[in-house]
Amino acid sequence: MSGDMTTTRDDASTVVCVLGAGSIGVAFAVVFARAGFRVRMWDVYGDALARGQREFDDKLAMLSGLSQADATNSTVRARVSWHVDLDEAVESADLVQECIPEQLALKRELFARLASITHPDTVLASSTSALKPGEIAAGCAAQERILVGHPANPPFLLPVIEVVPSAFTAQRFADRAAELYTRAGLKPIAVHREVEGFVFNRLQGALLREAYCLVRDGVASVADIDDIVRLGVGRRWSVIGPFETVDLNTRGGIESHAQKMGPAYARMGAERGQQDPWTDGLVQEVTRQRRALLALDDWDMRVRWRDEQLQRFLAPSDGA
Ligand SMILES: NC(=O)c1ccc[n+]([C@@H]2O[C@H](COP(=O)([O-])OP(=O)(O)OC[C@H]3O[C@@H](n4cnc5c(N)ncnc54)[C@H](O)[C@@H]3O)[C@@H](O)[C@H]2O)c1
């Protein structure tokens, strides 16, 4: 909305440099500029910058529901400058958010250059989806400053970002990245180990692998599987996550769910060659974390809250 705090607050003292004016780079520029930061967008190609500038304007207009000429949009737009000179773009940046193509050699070359031209306090974050931060940082002079800040696409609509340090990353840089992302309106998720796919894509991948198998085995069609997620599983997950879902689905909470349903889920996993049973110790740990978030005494109230949240999806145009 025009005039909302997100777009009118100005924080000229925070400078973020975004490297690569492709889809993720532009989307990050929208997030940071709307948060009030100074944004320097760099690309190796001048025409990519020109295209990026048009996309930036389009996204801003879409988000504000207003025309590109709207005054609030002009304020946000004025926070962004566009550069082909890398030294100029990164000067005095608090955070560099790298969004260049997903090629290890390209990223390593760029980070090696960043090591020598950025301030020693600058956080160096890569948006990579599939490379590990340790692979990018290995042998780099700035390795303690390098981490992954992996966004969901597009970050201006899906406000979650995985912060993945490598073994070389100093904790203060991970903390600083989390602080800056929080101030930009994102929810940083601390990923403790640099596993392939981090957390977002591993969760997405687990569901997608099963969906492929169900189509392969003739159990359901592609359209029907999408509908099950869109109208069922996913609709619930837009309000609560998978752990809270089963915690609220079963009186007695997640521990009771694991007792009742654990064996069936173990059989389904084994059918796919996955031998990851929910051991007693694991169930206890998950239960401990859930009970710290929701006491069983508050269970009925929370179930009611969930249902109220889900009600907002009920619309006349609803359904398949
Ligand atoms: N697209 C997604 O859904 C998504 C989601 C999360 C993370 N990511 C990650 O973000 C990064 C960028 O992805 P994208 O989809 O925005 O890519 P893209 O191809 O849309 O954009 C990449 C940009 O980098 C520029 N660039 C800068 N230096 C370059 C060089 N040396 N060689 C070639 N191009 C150079 C290109 O001109 C281009 O504008 C990737 O690491 C990707 O894995 C993408």
PDB file of N, CA, C and O in Angstrom, residues 28 31-32 35 148-152 154-164 174-175 177-191 199-200 293:
ATOM      1  N   PHE A  28      15.609  -8.772  -4.685  1.00  0.00           N
ATOM      2  CA  PHE A  28      16.278  -8.326  -3.458  1.00  0.00           C
ATOM      3  C   PHE A  28      16.331  -6.795  -3.402  1.00  0.00           C
ATOM      4  O   PHE A  28      16.159  -6.197  -2.331  1.00  0.00           O
ATOM      5  N   VAL A  31      13.160  -5.565  -2.058  1.00  0.00           N
ATOM      6  CA  VAL A  31      13.044  -5.781  -0.606  1.00  0.00           C
ATOM      7  C   VAL A  31      13.857  -4.724   0.157  1.00  0.00           C
ATOM      8  O   VAL A  31      13.350  -4.067   1.072  1.00  0.00           O
ATOM      9  N   PHE A  32      15.112  -4.582  -0.220  1.00  0.00           N
ATOM     10  CA  PHE A  32      15.994  -3.685   0.538  1.00  0.00           C
ATOM     11  C   PHE A  32      15.582  -2.218   0.369  1.00  0.00           C
ATOM     12  O   PHE A  32      15.623  -1.434   1.327  1.00  0.00           O
ATOM     13  N   ALA A  35      12.634  -1.367   2.355  1.00  0.00           N
ATOM     14  CA  ALA A  35      12.962  -1.305   3.792  1.00  0.00           C
ATOM     15  C   ALA A  35      13.665   0.006   4.142  1.00  0.00           C
ATOM     16  O   ALA A  35      13.946   0.262   5.309  1.00  0.00           O
ATOM     17  N   VAL A 148      25.929 -18.090   2.946  1.00  0.00           N
ATOM     18  CA  VAL A 148      24.814 -18.103   1.993  1.00  0.00           C
ATOM     19  C   VAL A 148      23.619 -17.432   2.646  1.00  0.00           C
ATOM     20  O   VAL A 148      23.311 -17.677   3.811  1.00  0.00           O
ATOM     21  N   GLY A 149      22.959 -16.548   1.884  1.00  0.00           N
ATOM     22  CA  GLY A 149      21.672 -15.977   2.281  1.00  0.00           C
ATOM     23  C   GLY A 149      20.690 -16.388   1.197  1.00  0.00           C
ATOM     24  O   GLY A 149      20.568 -15.705   0.182  1.00  0.00           O
ATOM     25  N   HIS A 150      20.073 -17.557   1.384  1.00  0.00           N
ATOM     26  CA  HIS A 150      19.250 -18.142   0.309  1.00  0.00           C
ATOM     27  C   HIS A 150      17.789 -17.719   0.463  1.00  0.00           C
ATOM     28  O   HIS A 150      17.116 -18.103   1.427  1.00  0.00           O
ATOM     29  N   PRO A 151      17.290 -16.957  -0.524  1.00  0.00           N
ATOM     30  CA  PRO A 151      15.915 -16.464  -0.419  1.00  0.00           C
ATOM     31  C   PRO A 151      14.917 -17.453  -0.992  1.00  0.00           C
ATOM     32  O   PRO A 151      15.277 -18.349  -1.747  1.00  0.00           O
ATOM     33  N   ALA A 152      13.665 -17.282  -0.642  1.00  0.00           N
ATOM     34  CA  ALA A 152      12.589 -17.922  -1.399  1.00  0.00           C
ATOM     35  C   ALA A 152      12.277 -16.971  -2.555  1.00  0.00           C
ATOM     36  O   ALA A 152      12.541 -15.774  -2.458  1.00  0.00           O
ATOM     37  N   PRO A 154       9.529 -15.139  -4.999  1.00  0.00           N
ATOM     38  CA  PRO A 154      10.302 -13.909  -4.854  1.00  0.00           C
ATOM     39  C   PRO A 154      10.340 -13.438  -3.398  1.00  0.00           C
ATOM     40  O   PRO A 154       9.336 -13.518  -2.705  1.00  0.00           O
ATOM     41  N   PRO A 155      11.501 -12.938  -2.964  1.00  0.00           N
ATOM     42  CA  PRO A 155      11.647 -12.574  -1.550  1.00  0.00           C
ATOM     43  C   PRO A 155      10.733 -11.430  -1.105  1.00  0.00           C
ATOM     44  O   PRO A 155      10.482 -11.292   0.077  1.00  0.00           O
ATOM     45  N   PHE A 156      10.193 -10.629  -2.040  1.00  0.00           N
ATOM     46  CA  PHE A 156       9.292  -9.558  -1.603  1.00  0.00           C
ATOM     47  C   PHE A 156       7.889 -10.091  -1.316  1.00  0.00           C
ATOM     48  O   PHE A 156       7.038  -9.372  -0.808  1.00  0.00           O
ATOM     49  N   LEU A 157       7.646 -11.377  -1.621  1.00  0.00           N
ATOM     50  CA  LEU A 157       6.345 -11.981  -1.283  1.00  0.00           C
ATOM     51  C   LEU A 157       6.491 -13.147  -0.315  1.00  0.00           C
ATOM     52  O   LEU A 157       5.546 -13.482   0.398  1.00  0.00           O
ATOM     53  N   LEU A 158       7.636 -13.797  -0.321  1.00  0.00           N
ATOM     54  CA  LEU A 158       7.879 -14.941   0.573  1.00  0.00           C
ATOM     55  C   LEU A 158       9.034 -14.560   1.503  1.00  0.00           C
ATOM     56  O   LEU A 158      10.206 -14.717   1.143  1.00  0.00           O
ATOM     57  N   PRO A 159       8.716 -14.038   2.678  1.00  0.00           N
ATOM     58  CA  PRO A 159       9.752 -13.356   3.478  1.00  0.00           C
ATOM     59  C   PRO A 159      10.598 -14.270   4.362  1.00  0.00           C
ATOM     60  O   PRO A 159      10.792 -14.000   5.530  1.00  0.00           O
ATOM     61  N   VAL A 160      11.119 -15.342   3.791  1.00  0.00           N
ATOM     62  CA  VAL A 160      11.956 -16.225   4.589  1.00  0.00           C
ATOM     63  C   VAL A 160      13.308 -16.353   3.893  1.00  0.00           C
ATOM     64  O   VAL A 160      13.375 -16.388   2.662  1.00  0.00           O
ATOM     65  N   ILE A 161      14.384 -16.332   4.687  1.00  0.00           N
ATOM     66  CA  ILE A 161      15.714 -16.436   4.072  1.00  0.00           C
ATOM     67  C   ILE A 161      16.587 -17.336   4.930  1.00  0.00           C
ATOM     68  O   ILE A 161      16.632 -17.192   6.153  1.00  0.00           O
ATOM     69  N   GLU A 162      17.242 -18.305   4.277  1.00  0.00           N
ATOM     70  CA  GLU A 162      18.110 -19.235   5.007  1.00  0.00           C
ATOM     71  C   GLU A 162      19.508 -18.628   5.119  1.00  0.00           C
ATOM     72  O   GLU A 162      20.101 -18.242   4.106  1.00  0.00           O
ATOM     73  N   VAL A 163      20.017 -18.563   6.346  1.00  0.00           N
ATOM     74  CA  VAL A 163      21.375 -18.059   6.568  1.00  0.00           C
ATOM     75  C   VAL A 163      22.258 -19.266   6.849  1.00  0.00           C
ATOM     76  O   VAL A 163      22.094 -19.951   7.858  1.00  0.00           O
ATOM     77  N   VAL A 164      23.160 -19.542   5.898  1.00  0.00           N
ATOM     78  CA  VAL A 164      23.960 -20.765   5.983  1.00  0.00           C
ATOM     79  C   VAL A 164      25.441 -20.411   6.054  1.00  0.00           C
ATOM     80  O   VAL A 164      26.031 -19.979   5.064  1.00  0.00           O
ATOM     81  N   ALA A 174      27.464 -14.001  10.504  1.00  0.00           N
ATOM     82  CA  ALA A 174      26.135 -14.628  10.393  1.00  0.00           C
ATOM     83  C   ALA A 174      25.110 -13.817  11.198  1.00  0.00           C
ATOM     84  O   ALA A 174      23.979 -13.586  10.738  1.00  0.00           O
ATOM     85  N   ASP A 175      25.517 -13.365  12.375  1.00  0.00           N
ATOM     86  CA  ASP A 175      24.614 -12.549  13.210  1.00  0.00           C
ATOM     87  C   ASP A 175      24.262 -11.238  12.514  1.00  0.00           C
ATOM     88  O   ASP A 175      23.115 -10.794  12.528  1.00  0.00           O
ATOM     89  N   ALA A 177      24.336 -10.599   9.297  1.00  0.00           N
ATOM     90  CA  ALA A 177      23.450 -10.861   8.149  1.00  0.00           C
ATOM     91  C   ALA A 177      22.017 -11.021   8.640  1.00  0.00           C
ATOM     92  O   ALA A 177      21.085 -10.418   8.089  1.00  0.00           O
ATOM     93  N   ALA A 178      21.833 -11.807   9.706  1.00  0.00           N
ATOM     94  CA  ALA A 178      20.477 -12.037  10.233  1.00  0.00           C
ATOM     95  C   ALA A 178      19.847 -10.723  10.676  1.00  0.00           C
ATOM     96  O   ALA A 178      18.660 -10.479  10.437  1.00  0.00           O
ATOM     97  N   GLU A 179      20.656  -9.862  11.282  1.00  0.00           N
ATOM     98  CA  GLU A 179      20.126  -8.575  11.750  1.00  0.00           C
ATOM     99  C   GLU A 179      19.681  -7.702  10.556  1.00  0.00           C
ATOM    100  O   GLU A 179      18.590  -7.133  10.562  1.00  0.00           O
ATOM    101  N   LEU A 180      20.512  -7.657   9.516  1.00  0.00           N
ATOM    102  CA  LEU A 180      20.161  -6.834   8.356  1.00  0.00           C
ATOM    103  C   LEU A 180      18.935  -7.389   7.632  1.00  0.00           C
ATOM    104  O   LEU A 180      18.049  -6.638   7.219  1.00  0.00           O
ATOM    105  N   TYR A 181      18.867  -8.713   7.496  1.00  0.00           N
ATOM    106  CA  TYR A 181      17.694  -9.304   6.830  1.00  0.00           C
ATOM    107  C   TYR A 181      16.430  -9.023   7.649  1.00  0.00           C
ATOM    108  O   TYR A 181      15.369  -8.737   7.086  1.00  0.00           O
ATOM    109  N   THR A 182      16.545  -9.112   8.969  1.00  0.00           N
ATOM    110  CA  THR A 182      15.381  -8.838   9.827  1.00  0.00           C
ATOM    111  C   THR A 182      14.907  -7.405   9.618  1.00  0.00           C
ATOM    112  O   THR A 182      13.710  -7.145   9.463  1.00  0.00           O
ATOM    113  N   ARG A 183      15.874  -6.486   9.595  1.00  0.00           N
ATOM    114  CA  ARG A 183      15.500  -5.076   9.388  1.00  0.00           C
ATOM    115  C   ARG A 183      14.898  -4.855   8.015  1.00  0.00           C
ATOM    116  O   ARG A 183      14.135  -3.910   7.795  1.00  0.00           O
ATOM    117  N   ALA A 184      15.216  -5.743   7.081  1.00  0.00           N
ATOM    118  CA  ALA A 184      14.627  -5.635   5.731  1.00  0.00           C
ATOM    119  C   ALA A 184      13.257  -6.306   5.667  1.00  0.00           C
ATOM    120  O   ALA A 184      12.649  -6.381   4.597  1.00  0.00           O
ATOM    121  N   GLY A 185      12.778  -6.819   6.802  1.00  0.00           N
ATOM    122  CA  GLY A 185      11.435  -7.423   6.814  1.00  0.00           C
ATOM    123  C   GLY A 185      11.432  -8.904   6.493  1.00  0.00           C
ATOM    124  O   GLY A 185      10.372  -9.500   6.286  1.00  0.00           O
ATOM    125  N   LEU A 186      12.631  -9.512   6.449  1.00  0.00           N
ATOM    126  CA  LEU A 186      12.710 -10.952   6.167  1.00  0.00           C
ATOM    127  C   LEU A 186      12.864 -11.714   7.485  1.00  0.00           C
ATOM    128  O   LEU A 186      13.314 -11.166   8.488  1.00  0.00           O
ATOM    129  N   LYS A 187      12.504 -12.988   7.453  1.00  0.00           N
ATOM    130  CA  LYS A 187      12.673 -13.836   8.640  1.00  0.00           C
ATOM    131  C   LYS A 187      13.874 -14.744   8.380  1.00  0.00           C
ATOM    132  O   LYS A 187      13.796 -15.692   7.584  1.00  0.00           O
ATOM    133  N   PRO A 188      15.031 -14.440   9.032  1.00  0.00           N
ATOM    134  CA  PRO A 188      16.198 -15.298   8.789  1.00  0.00           C
ATOM    135  C   PRO A 188      16.069 -16.631   9.518  1.00  0.00           C
ATOM    136  O   PRO A 188      15.636 -16.683  10.663  1.00  0.00           O
ATOM    137  N   ILE A 189      16.425 -17.692   8.826  1.00  0.00           N
ATOM    138  CA  ILE A 189      16.407 -19.031   9.414  1.00  0.00           C
ATOM    139  C   ILE A 189      17.857 -19.492   9.532  1.00  0.00           C
ATOM    140  O   ILE A 189      18.581 -19.547   8.523  1.00  0.00           O
ATOM    141  N   ALA A 190      18.283 -19.819  10.746  1.00  0.00           N
ATOM    142  CA  ALA A 190      19.668 -20.268  10.950  1.00  0.00           C
ATOM    143  C   ALA A 190      19.784 -21.731  10.539  1.00  0.00           C
ATOM    144  O   ALA A 190      19.165 -22.602  11.145  1.00  0.00           O
ATOM    145  N   VAL A 191      20.556 -21.990   9.499  1.00  0.00           N
ATOM    146  CA  VAL A 191      20.816 -23.379   9.086  1.00  0.00           C
ATOM    147  C   VAL A 191      22.166 -23.759   9.699  1.00  0.00           C
ATOM    148  O   VAL A 191      23.175 -23.090   9.452  1.00  0.00           O
ATOM    149  N   VAL A 199      17.476 -26.109   3.832  1.00  0.00           N
ATOM    150  CA  VAL A 199      16.251 -26.670   4.414  1.00  0.00           C
ATOM    151  C   VAL A 199      15.067 -26.533   3.441  1.00  0.00           C
ATOM    152  O   VAL A 199      14.340 -27.491   3.180  1.00  0.00           O
ATOM    153  N   PHE A 200      14.918 -25.353   2.871  1.00  0.00           N
ATOM    154  CA  PHE A 200      13.769 -25.067   1.992  1.00  0.00           C
ATOM    155  C   PHE A 200      13.677 -26.102   0.863  1.00  0.00           C
ATOM    156  O   PHE A 200      12.647 -26.754   0.669  1.00  0.00           O
ATOM    157  N   LEU A 293       6.795 -24.480  22.598  1.00  0.00           N
ATOM    158  CA  LEU A 293       6.076 -23.492  21.785  1.00  0.00           C
ATOM    159  C   LEU A 293       4.590 -23.444  22.132  1.00  0.00           C
ATOM    160  O   LEU A 293       3.946 -22.400  22.010  1.00  0.00           O
TER     161      LEU A 293
END
